[in-house]
Every structure is written in structure tokens, then in C-alpha cells.
Amino acid sequence: MTSRFEWATIDSVDPRRLADFWCGVLGYVVYDDKNGAAVEIGPDPEEPDVRRLAALRGGSVVPSIVFVRVPEAKSSLKNRVHFEICPIDTDQQTELERLLALGASETDVGQGDGRSWVVLADPEGNEFCLARSLAPGEFDL
């Protein structure tokens, strides 16, 4: 018996703003918006819920993300959990420029120079990393 990772929950001062940012980053859509108190996003749900549930029970699937309104802002400490994202159809530098245009910012969490990844923060300061590109010609097995 095993469990499946279905969604991640992120505390947020402005859930809709973060949901919109991450939809832009990941190509997700909004599944549900509880009047801005909680906003769930995920891959475009072209399949009915019954098939999505069957896929979830059958193996690993891409999780959704839920942003929940909380009164306090993120602390200044480094996140203990963060996302690692990889571009799939462009090089890392082009994706970095796109993410910065969406509202990300580069940040320093003590990673040092010469790393193959770039540490970024979303509009509320939550760190995430832009890792290697998986685009054809950038990453091949």
C-alpha cells in the first residue's frame, strides 16, 4: 500500500496573485477559487474527475497547488521546502528572463557562485530554483 502526492498547500497573503504567478510559470489553470481565501491550480483538466482520480490511484501524477490565505507574510528565513523547475521547450537563460518578467526575482540563500541552477523568489518571497533545461538539444539521454 502506498499514498500519492496529490497537492501542495502554500500559505499566502494574496492567494490569487500567487496562483496567477504560478499558472504563468507552470502553464497551469485555476481549478477552484474560494473567493480569494484559497485558490487551487493544476494542469489543464481535460479529463473528467473520474479519470483523474483513476490516474492518481494508478501512479504518480502531477500534483496541484493550493494557495491559502493567512494573515502573516513569509518569514525572512529560507524555505525548508521549495520547488525545482526545469524548462521543457527553451534554454535556461530564456526561461529565466520569462520568469523575471512574470514577477520572479533572483535571490541569494547562500548558494554561492558557479551553480548550474538559479535561485528565484515568487512575488511573496517563496524561494524556488530554475534548474537545467529539459528541452530537446539542451538535455538528451
PDB file of C-alpha atoms in Angstrom:
ATOM      1  CA  MET A   1       0.000   0.000   0.000  1.00  0.00           C
ATOM      2  CA  THR A   2       1.212   3.495  -0.846  1.00  0.00           C
ATOM      3  CA  SER A   3      -0.021   7.050  -0.914  1.00  0.00           C
ATOM      4  CA  ARG A   4       0.112   9.563  -3.747  1.00  0.00           C
ATOM      5  CA  PHE A   5       1.232  13.188  -3.704  1.00  0.00           C
ATOM      6  CA  GLU A   6      -1.921  14.981  -4.881  1.00  0.00           C
ATOM      7  CA  TRP A   7      -1.342  18.652  -3.973  1.00  0.00           C
ATOM      8  CA  ALA A   8       0.916  21.053  -2.106  1.00  0.00           C
ATOM      9  CA  THR A   9      -0.527  23.792   0.114  1.00  0.00           C
ATOM     10  CA  ILE A  10       1.238  27.142   0.356  1.00  0.00           C
ATOM     11  CA  ASP A  11       0.353  29.863   2.861  1.00  0.00           C
ATOM     12  CA  SER A  12      -0.073  33.221   1.181  1.00  0.00           C
ATOM     13  CA  VAL A  13      -1.087  36.790   1.930  1.00  0.00           C
ATOM     14  CA  ASP A  14      -2.675  37.077  -1.551  1.00  0.00           C
ATOM     15  CA  PRO A  15      -3.576  33.583  -2.842  1.00  0.00           C
ATOM     16  CA  ARG A  16      -4.982  34.770  -6.171  1.00  0.00           C
ATOM     17  CA  ARG A  17      -1.857  36.780  -7.002  1.00  0.00           C
ATOM     18  CA  LEU A  18       0.390  33.788  -6.305  1.00  0.00           C
ATOM     19  CA  ALA A  19      -1.955  31.440  -8.164  1.00  0.00           C
ATOM     20  CA  ASP A  20      -1.802  33.681 -11.222  1.00  0.00           C
ATOM     21  CA  PHE A  21       2.013  33.863 -10.999  1.00  0.00           C
ATOM     22  CA  TRP A  22       2.416  30.084 -10.747  1.00  0.00           C
ATOM     23  CA  CYS A  23      -0.158  29.487 -13.518  1.00  0.00           C
ATOM     24  CA  GLY A  24       2.097  31.618 -15.718  1.00  0.00           C
ATOM     25  CA  VAL A  25       5.231  29.749 -14.631  1.00  0.00           C
ATOM     26  CA  LEU A  26       3.853  26.223 -14.990  1.00  0.00           C
ATOM     27  CA  GLY A  27       1.148  26.618 -17.633  1.00  0.00           C
ATOM     28  CA  TYR A  28      -1.464  25.601 -15.041  1.00  0.00           C
ATOM     29  CA  VAL A  29      -5.079  26.773 -14.800  1.00  0.00           C
ATOM     30  CA  VAL A  30      -7.207  27.727 -11.793  1.00  0.00           C
ATOM     31  CA  TYR A  31      -9.316  24.770 -10.641  1.00  0.00           C
ATOM     32  CA  ASP A  32     -11.113  26.464  -7.779  1.00  0.00           C
ATOM     33  CA  ASP A  33     -11.175  29.907  -6.173  1.00  0.00           C
ATOM     34  CA  LYS A  34     -12.859  30.198  -2.770  1.00  0.00           C
ATOM     35  CA  ASN A  35     -13.341  33.978  -3.030  1.00  0.00           C
ATOM     36  CA  GLY A  36      -9.595  34.535  -2.704  1.00  0.00           C
ATOM     37  CA  ALA A  37      -9.351  32.630   0.600  1.00  0.00           C
ATOM     38  CA  ALA A  38      -7.995  29.539  -1.145  1.00  0.00           C
ATOM     39  CA  VAL A  39      -7.107  29.073  -4.810  1.00  0.00           C
ATOM     40  CA  GLU A  40      -6.242  25.683  -6.336  1.00  0.00           C
ATOM     41  CA  ILE A  41      -4.290  25.422  -9.583  1.00  0.00           C
ATOM     42  CA  GLY A  42      -3.096  22.477 -11.636  1.00  0.00           C
ATOM     43  CA  PRO A  43      -2.606  21.063 -15.111  1.00  0.00           C
ATOM     44  CA  ASP A  44      -5.435  21.806 -17.531  1.00  0.00           C
ATOM     45  CA  PRO A  45      -8.047  19.217 -16.534  1.00  0.00           C
ATOM     46  CA  GLU A  46      -9.072  17.885 -19.929  1.00  0.00           C
ATOM     47  CA  GLU A  47     -10.115  14.614 -18.343  1.00  0.00           C
ATOM     48  CA  PRO A  48     -13.189  14.132 -16.169  1.00  0.00           C
ATOM     49  CA  ASP A  49     -12.653  13.836 -12.410  1.00  0.00           C
ATOM     50  CA  VAL A  50     -13.310  10.077 -12.558  1.00  0.00           C
ATOM     51  CA  ARG A  51     -10.329   9.529 -14.906  1.00  0.00           C
ATOM     52  CA  ARG A  52      -8.143  11.944 -12.931  1.00  0.00           C
ATOM     53  CA  LEU A  53      -8.895  10.018  -9.727  1.00  0.00           C
ATOM     54  CA  ALA A  54      -8.149   6.706 -11.503  1.00  0.00           C
ATOM     55  CA  ALA A  55      -4.817   8.118 -12.727  1.00  0.00           C
ATOM     56  CA  LEU A  56      -3.999   9.371  -9.227  1.00  0.00           C
ATOM     57  CA  ARG A  57      -4.711   5.938  -7.762  1.00  0.00           C
ATOM     58  CA  GLY A  58      -2.724   4.253 -10.548  1.00  0.00           C
ATOM     59  CA  GLY A  59       0.573   6.031 -10.083  1.00  0.00           C
ATOM     60  CA  SER A  60       2.404   9.275  -9.755  1.00  0.00           C
ATOM     61  CA  VAL A  61       0.741  12.272 -11.388  1.00  0.00           C
ATOM     62  CA  VAL A  62       1.490  15.976 -11.485  1.00  0.00           C
ATOM     63  CA  PRO A  63       0.164  17.474  -8.237  1.00  0.00           C
ATOM     64  CA  SER A  64      -1.968  20.565  -7.970  1.00  0.00           C
ATOM     65  CA  ILE A  65      -1.056  23.515  -5.737  1.00  0.00           C
ATOM     66  CA  VAL A  66      -3.414  25.215  -3.272  1.00  0.00           C
ATOM     67  CA  PHE A  67      -2.686  28.755  -2.029  1.00  0.00           C
ATOM     68  CA  VAL A  68      -4.387  29.501   1.294  1.00  0.00           C
ATOM     69  CA  ARG A  69      -4.814  32.991   2.764  1.00  0.00           C
ATOM     70  CA  VAL A  70      -3.006  33.602   6.055  1.00  0.00           C
ATOM     71  CA  PRO A  71      -2.594  36.944   7.842  1.00  0.00           C
ATOM     72  CA  GLU A  72       1.187  36.896   8.198  1.00  0.00           C
ATOM     73  CA  ALA A  73       3.801  37.385   5.475  1.00  0.00           C
ATOM     74  CA  LYS A  74       6.568  34.868   4.834  1.00  0.00           C
ATOM     75  CA  SER A  75       9.354  34.988   7.402  1.00  0.00           C
ATOM     76  CA  SER A  76      12.791  36.069   6.263  1.00  0.00           C
ATOM     77  CA  LEU A  77      14.143  32.554   6.757  1.00  0.00           C
ATOM     78  CA  LYS A  78      14.950  30.279   3.820  1.00  0.00           C
ATOM     79  CA  ASN A  79      12.137  27.889   2.856  1.00  0.00           C
ATOM     80  CA  ARG A  80      12.598  24.344   4.125  1.00  0.00           C
ATOM     81  CA  VAL A  81      10.741  23.017   1.075  1.00  0.00           C
ATOM     82  CA  HIS A  82      10.871  24.594  -2.354  1.00  0.00           C
ATOM     83  CA  PHE A  83      10.076  23.816  -5.981  1.00  0.00           C
ATOM     84  CA  GLU A  84      12.706  22.892  -8.550  1.00  0.00           C
ATOM     85  CA  ILE A  85      11.505  23.739 -12.037  1.00  0.00           C
ATOM     86  CA  CYS A  86      13.033  22.834 -15.395  1.00  0.00           C
ATOM     87  CA  PRO A  87      12.196  24.479 -18.733  1.00  0.00           C
ATOM     88  CA  ILE A  88      10.939  21.943 -21.263  1.00  0.00           C
ATOM     89  CA  ASP A  89      10.981  23.881 -24.518  1.00  0.00           C
ATOM     90  CA  THR A  90      13.706  26.518 -24.190  1.00  0.00           C
ATOM     91  CA  ASP A  91      17.121  27.088 -22.656  1.00  0.00           C
ATOM     92  CA  GLN A  92      17.620  28.099 -19.021  1.00  0.00           C
ATOM     93  CA  GLN A  93      18.540  31.744 -19.759  1.00  0.00           C
ATOM     94  CA  THR A  94      15.442  32.355 -21.902  1.00  0.00           C
ATOM     95  CA  GLU A  95      13.250  30.804 -19.203  1.00  0.00           C
ATOM     96  CA  LEU A  96      14.951  32.939 -16.546  1.00  0.00           C
ATOM     97  CA  GLU A  97      14.073  36.082 -18.496  1.00  0.00           C
ATOM     98  CA  ARG A  98      10.443  34.899 -18.836  1.00  0.00           C
ATOM     99  CA  LEU A  99      10.139  34.166 -15.105  1.00  0.00           C
ATOM    100  CA  LEU A 100      11.588  37.553 -14.171  1.00  0.00           C
ATOM    101  CA  ALA A 101       9.051  39.207 -16.489  1.00  0.00           C
ATOM    102  CA  LEU A 102       6.247  37.291 -14.713  1.00  0.00           C
ATOM    103  CA  GLY A 103       7.334  38.778 -11.368  1.00  0.00           C
ATOM    104  CA  ALA A 104      10.021  36.441 -10.017  1.00  0.00           C
ATOM    105  CA  SER A 105      13.195  37.913  -8.574  1.00  0.00           C
ATOM    106  CA  GLU A 106      16.668  36.479  -8.165  1.00  0.00           C
ATOM    107  CA  THR A 107      17.608  35.823  -4.548  1.00  0.00           C
ATOM    108  CA  ASP A 108      20.556  34.616  -2.511  1.00  0.00           C
ATOM    109  CA  VAL A 109      20.064  31.861   0.057  1.00  0.00           C
ATOM    110  CA  GLY A 110      23.777  31.189   0.394  1.00  0.00           C
ATOM    111  CA  GLN A 111      24.069  29.064  -2.735  1.00  0.00           C
ATOM    112  CA  GLY A 112      27.401  30.614  -3.784  1.00  0.00           C
ATOM    113  CA  ASP A 113      28.677  31.345  -7.267  1.00  0.00           C
ATOM    114  CA  GLY A 114      29.057  28.981 -10.195  1.00  0.00           C
ATOM    115  CA  ARG A 115      25.935  26.904  -9.645  1.00  0.00           C
ATOM    116  CA  SER A 116      24.091  25.285 -12.538  1.00  0.00           C
ATOM    117  CA  TRP A 117      20.765  26.465 -11.111  1.00  0.00           C
ATOM    118  CA  VAL A 118      19.335  29.904 -10.353  1.00  0.00           C
ATOM    119  CA  VAL A 119      17.585  30.636  -7.054  1.00  0.00           C
ATOM    120  CA  LEU A 120      14.490  32.795  -7.517  1.00  0.00           C
ATOM    121  CA  ALA A 121      11.639  34.047  -5.335  1.00  0.00           C
ATOM    122  CA  ASP A 122       7.976  34.302  -6.283  1.00  0.00           C
ATOM    123  CA  PRO A 123       6.088  37.595  -5.660  1.00  0.00           C
ATOM    124  CA  GLU A 124       5.678  36.753  -1.929  1.00  0.00           C
ATOM    125  CA  GLY A 125       9.329  35.761  -1.445  1.00  0.00           C
ATOM    126  CA  ASN A 126       8.980  31.968  -1.572  1.00  0.00           C
ATOM    127  CA  GLU A 127      12.218  30.572  -2.981  1.00  0.00           C
ATOM    128  CA  PHE A 128      12.328  28.164  -5.913  1.00  0.00           C
ATOM    129  CA  CYS A 129      15.100  27.029  -8.230  1.00  0.00           C
ATOM    130  CA  LEU A 130      15.347  27.175 -12.000  1.00  0.00           C
ATOM    131  CA  ALA A 131      17.341  24.058 -12.842  1.00  0.00           C
ATOM    132  CA  ARG A 132      18.667  22.641 -16.109  1.00  0.00           C
ATOM    133  CA  SER A 133      16.635  22.756 -19.283  1.00  0.00           C
ATOM    134  CA  LEU A 134      14.960  19.545 -20.421  1.00  0.00           C
ATOM    135  CA  ALA A 135      14.355  20.922 -23.927  1.00  0.00           C
ATOM    136  CA  PRO A 136      15.464  18.797 -26.897  1.00  0.00           C
ATOM    137  CA  GLY A 137      19.062  19.646 -27.703  1.00  0.00           C
ATOM    138  CA  GLU A 138      19.573  21.083 -24.203  1.00  0.00           C
ATOM    139  CA  PHE A 139      19.097  17.750 -22.397  1.00  0.00           C
ATOM    140  CA  ASP A 140      19.270  14.427 -24.168  1.00  0.00           C
ATOM    141  CA  LEU A 141      19.712  10.936 -22.751  1.00  0.00           C
TER     142      LEU A 141
END
